[in-house]
Amino acid sequence: MSYALQTLWHERARYASGVLAVTFSAVLIALQCGLMLGLFKITSIPIDNTTADIWVGSTAVPSVDLGKPIPMSYLSRVQGTPGVTSVEPYIANFANFTRASGGTELCFLLAGQIDHGSAGAAVPLSREQLDALTLPNSIIVDESDLKRLGLDGGEGKAKINGKDVKLVGTVKGLKSLAAPWVFCSLHTARHLLGFLLPPDHVTYLLARCESPARAKEVVAELKERHAGDMGAYTAEEFSTGSRLYWLLRTKAGIAIGYAALLGLVVGSVITAQTLYSATAANAKEFAILLALGIPRWRISLMVLMQSFWVGIVGIVLSYPACLALKAAARQVGADVDLRWEVLAGTAVVTVGMALVSGLFALRSVRQIEPMTLLR
Amino acid sequence: MRWAGSSSTPSLKGVKLVRTFGDGTTRRAALQVVDIDLFPGQLALLMGPSGSGKSTLLAVLSGLLQPDSGQVLADDDGTLRDVWALTDKEREQYRRKHAGFIFQGYNLFPALTARQQLEIVLKWGEGAGPAAAKTRADEMLDKLGLAKNRHKKPAQLSGGEKQRVAIGRALVKNPSFMFADEPTSALDWENGQKVIELLRDAAHQRGASVLCVSHDHRLLPFVDVYYHLDDGRLERRALPSE
């Protein structure tokens, strides 16, 4: 075991505040980022809950809710591309929802083929629910949106774009951020949208490929051939793009960034102070080494090693804390997305913070003088 | 066994050393033109009242405190070199190569074992490998009667044992000069006696020049030469046996 780590363990009470400060910073950063990613997952729900490999839409669609209508005739273009196994139309469009009790709400229609197993059928919908959607003007919404849409009982009929609709079922886990998702058949969507969607147009074409790897090649080929009037995206890139678009558009990243920065500043100040006082407490022992001719940089290196280990121990402690808080957040319906990129990024940033704190603590090493040992 | 080297040539010479502290009315001369010769294989005791400049002289001779004027000539592989004409880096190298220190406080790292207190000096000072550092540290601890205490941390050692570990830390690199500042004042006489015997062994058996600063007159029978410093002026005095 290194002298630095040994000292850390022996004097753990002294270093505890620094370690806890690192843990606090790491938990704050990881949870903030995880919450943000969890929150913005909502924006890519239509993509993440269908089974297409490729989404074809208008050019340069920044997010799945911002696609413009494209002619159905593009279907043959996609179908004719080698590697594509099936293509089907998909409609995704905003609409006005009028509650039975009065008042309106913006909603977002999602309509694909409602055959079981089709690429556009939302995965959480059961076979029975898909069958139910074959009825004209029938819709399905997430149960968390029932109250908001006035569909939680009561008299009267709800309308979309002034046309009567009938709720035939609910799903779980497809929450909305701004406009509630409303699932229906292509036929119903065309009826409800009317002139808002030109005849023989759809919003997207969903394609499946021989393999996910093939999908990338197909997308590249479609982009090359039809760059001027058609956009093609793999499901993965379209999902990430949609999340990023709303993340940047809403400036939520800045708020998260500030919170994380605050955590870093608080953490680094406490860690630096801990390391400074711990080094000052060992000043006489270090002074002896200096008197014996040991270069000051060796002592500085030991302090930096201590700061490194403070960072590592803090990170290790933060992991179970993050998992516990993620579980607690799930209890209240919030999704914390602790993907490996978040955890790795947090680890790098906080260990870096601990090392920077170590650099600040080095001023206590500079103050050590062997002369102080003489009476 | 008495060290058989020549003792006619000093290994460390202080020449016309002057050192003052403070300015103006608070100016005080800690050393007023002090000359001193230390010889290899010799244990020298430096005594004097509090504030007489004993620790200042030790610091100047050991390369820790720069004198206002005068020279400190130290034997570096057969050549006398002025310690205070060296650059800071060269002086650090000189101390690393030649100087060992013992202070009243043991100043041992609380987290490290007795063996590690010695190893750190060899690894960080000489770049010794782990195996060589361990062997040399253990040999030194064995000589100091601390074989059973290798794995103990300072909190598990008595005051006398701690001071012996501190002596081991100073001796493990086999220094030419040993500087001890009040090494026995925190110990009872039994342990103090062991410490002065170890310092005498460092001189007589290893050939080191040892300078020990102390208030304790009981050390006189153990030393080879006795200096008295009062008000910044040094005087060599006869030992009781002389």
mmCIF file of C-alpha atoms in Angstrom, chain A residues 1-3 6-11 282 284-299 302 369-371 373-375, chain B residues 55 58-59 64-65 92 95-96 99-101 103-104 107-113 116 119-121 123-125 153 169 173 181-182 215:
data_model
loop_
_atom_site.group_PDB
_atom_site.id
_atom_site.type_symbol
_atom_site.label_atom_id
_atom_site.label_comp_id
_atom_site.label_asym_id
_atom_site.label_seq_id
_atom_site.Cartn_x
_atom_site.Cartn_y
_atom_site.Cartn_z
ATOM 1 C CA MET A 1 0.000 0.000 0.000
ATOM 2 C CA SER A 2 1.340 3.451 -0.848
ATOM 3 C CA TYR A 3 2.362 5.818 1.947
ATOM 4 C CA GLN A 6 -1.800 4.321 4.267
ATOM 5 C CA THR A 7 -1.851 7.827 5.728
ATOM 6 C CA LEU A 8 -5.365 8.358 4.404
ATOM 7 C CA TRP A 9 -6.597 5.199 6.094
ATOM 8 C CA HIS A 10 -4.740 5.832 9.357
ATOM 9 C CA GLU A 11 -6.047 9.376 9.615
ATOM 10 C CA ASN A 282 2.262 16.479 9.250
ATOM 11 C CA LYS A 284 7.106 18.475 11.225
ATOM 12 C CA GLU A 285 7.440 14.979 9.780
ATOM 13 C CA PHE A 286 7.796 16.455 6.304
ATOM 14 C CA ALA A 287 10.265 19.027 7.664
ATOM 15 C CA ILE A 288 12.510 16.192 8.895
ATOM 16 C CA LEU A 289 12.517 14.718 5.393
ATOM 17 C CA LEU A 290 13.451 18.104 3.949
ATOM 18 C CA ALA A 291 16.274 18.425 6.497
ATOM 19 C CA LEU A 292 17.507 14.999 5.420
ATOM 20 C CA GLY A 293 17.763 16.371 1.895
ATOM 21 C CA ILE A 294 14.658 14.764 0.409
ATOM 22 C CA PRO A 295 13.442 17.030 -2.388
ATOM 23 C CA ARG A 296 10.284 19.023 -1.773
ATOM 24 C CA TRP A 297 8.666 17.629 -4.923
ATOM 25 C CA ARG A 298 8.553 14.165 -3.335
ATOM 26 C CA ILE A 299 6.442 15.576 -0.540
ATOM 27 C CA MET A 302 2.644 12.497 -1.788
ATOM 28 C CA GLU A 369 10.815 24.705 6.737
ATOM 29 C CA PRO A 370 13.232 22.361 8.529
ATOM 30 C CA MET A 371 14.346 25.284 10.697
ATOM 31 C CA LEU A 373 12.242 21.799 14.084
ATOM 32 C CA LEU A 374 15.005 23.523 16.048
ATOM 33 C CA ARG A 375 14.108 24.751 19.494
ATOM 34 C CA SER B 55 20.515 25.578 17.860
ATOM 35 C CA LEU B 58 23.743 23.532 14.678
ATOM 36 C CA ALA B 59 21.478 24.929 11.930
ATOM 37 C CA LEU B 64 19.726 24.674 7.276
ATOM 38 C CA LEU B 65 20.357 28.334 8.217
ATOM 39 C CA GLU B 92 19.981 19.811 -0.612
ATOM 40 C CA ARG B 95 22.384 17.159 3.136
ATOM 41 C CA ARG B 96 20.880 14.126 1.404
ATOM 42 C CA ALA B 99 23.635 14.825 6.979
ATOM 43 C CA GLY B 100 21.511 13.042 9.549
ATOM 44 C CA PHE B 101 19.252 14.844 12.038
ATOM 45 C CA PHE B 103 15.393 16.428 17.186
ATOM 46 C CA GLN B 104 13.744 16.533 20.569
ATOM 47 C CA ASN B 107 8.486 13.606 14.318
ATOM 48 C CA LEU B 108 7.572 10.155 13.077
ATOM 49 C CA PHE B 109 4.726 9.731 10.605
ATOM 50 C CA PRO B 110 1.804 8.417 12.692
ATOM 51 C CA ALA B 111 0.544 6.211 9.853
ATOM 52 C CA LEU B 112 3.828 4.464 9.085
ATOM 53 C CA THR B 113 5.518 1.513 10.757
ATOM 54 C CA GLN B 116 8.580 2.417 6.774
ATOM 55 C CA GLU B 119 12.454 3.029 4.153
ATOM 56 C CA ILE B 120 10.960 6.364 3.108
ATOM 57 C CA VAL B 121 14.361 8.052 3.576
ATOM 58 C CA LYS B 123 13.421 5.299 -1.286
ATOM 59 C CA TRP B 124 12.795 9.020 -1.579
ATOM 60 C CA GLY B 125 16.336 10.129 -0.830
ATOM 61 C CA LYS B 153 3.434 2.429 14.422
ATOM 62 C CA ARG B 169 15.964 7.213 10.329
ATOM 63 C CA LYS B 173 21.648 6.342 5.033
ATOM 64 C CA ASP B 181 19.194 18.877 18.914
ATOM 65 C CA GLU B 182 18.199 18.060 22.498
ATOM 66 C CA HIS B 215 21.295 21.001 28.458
#
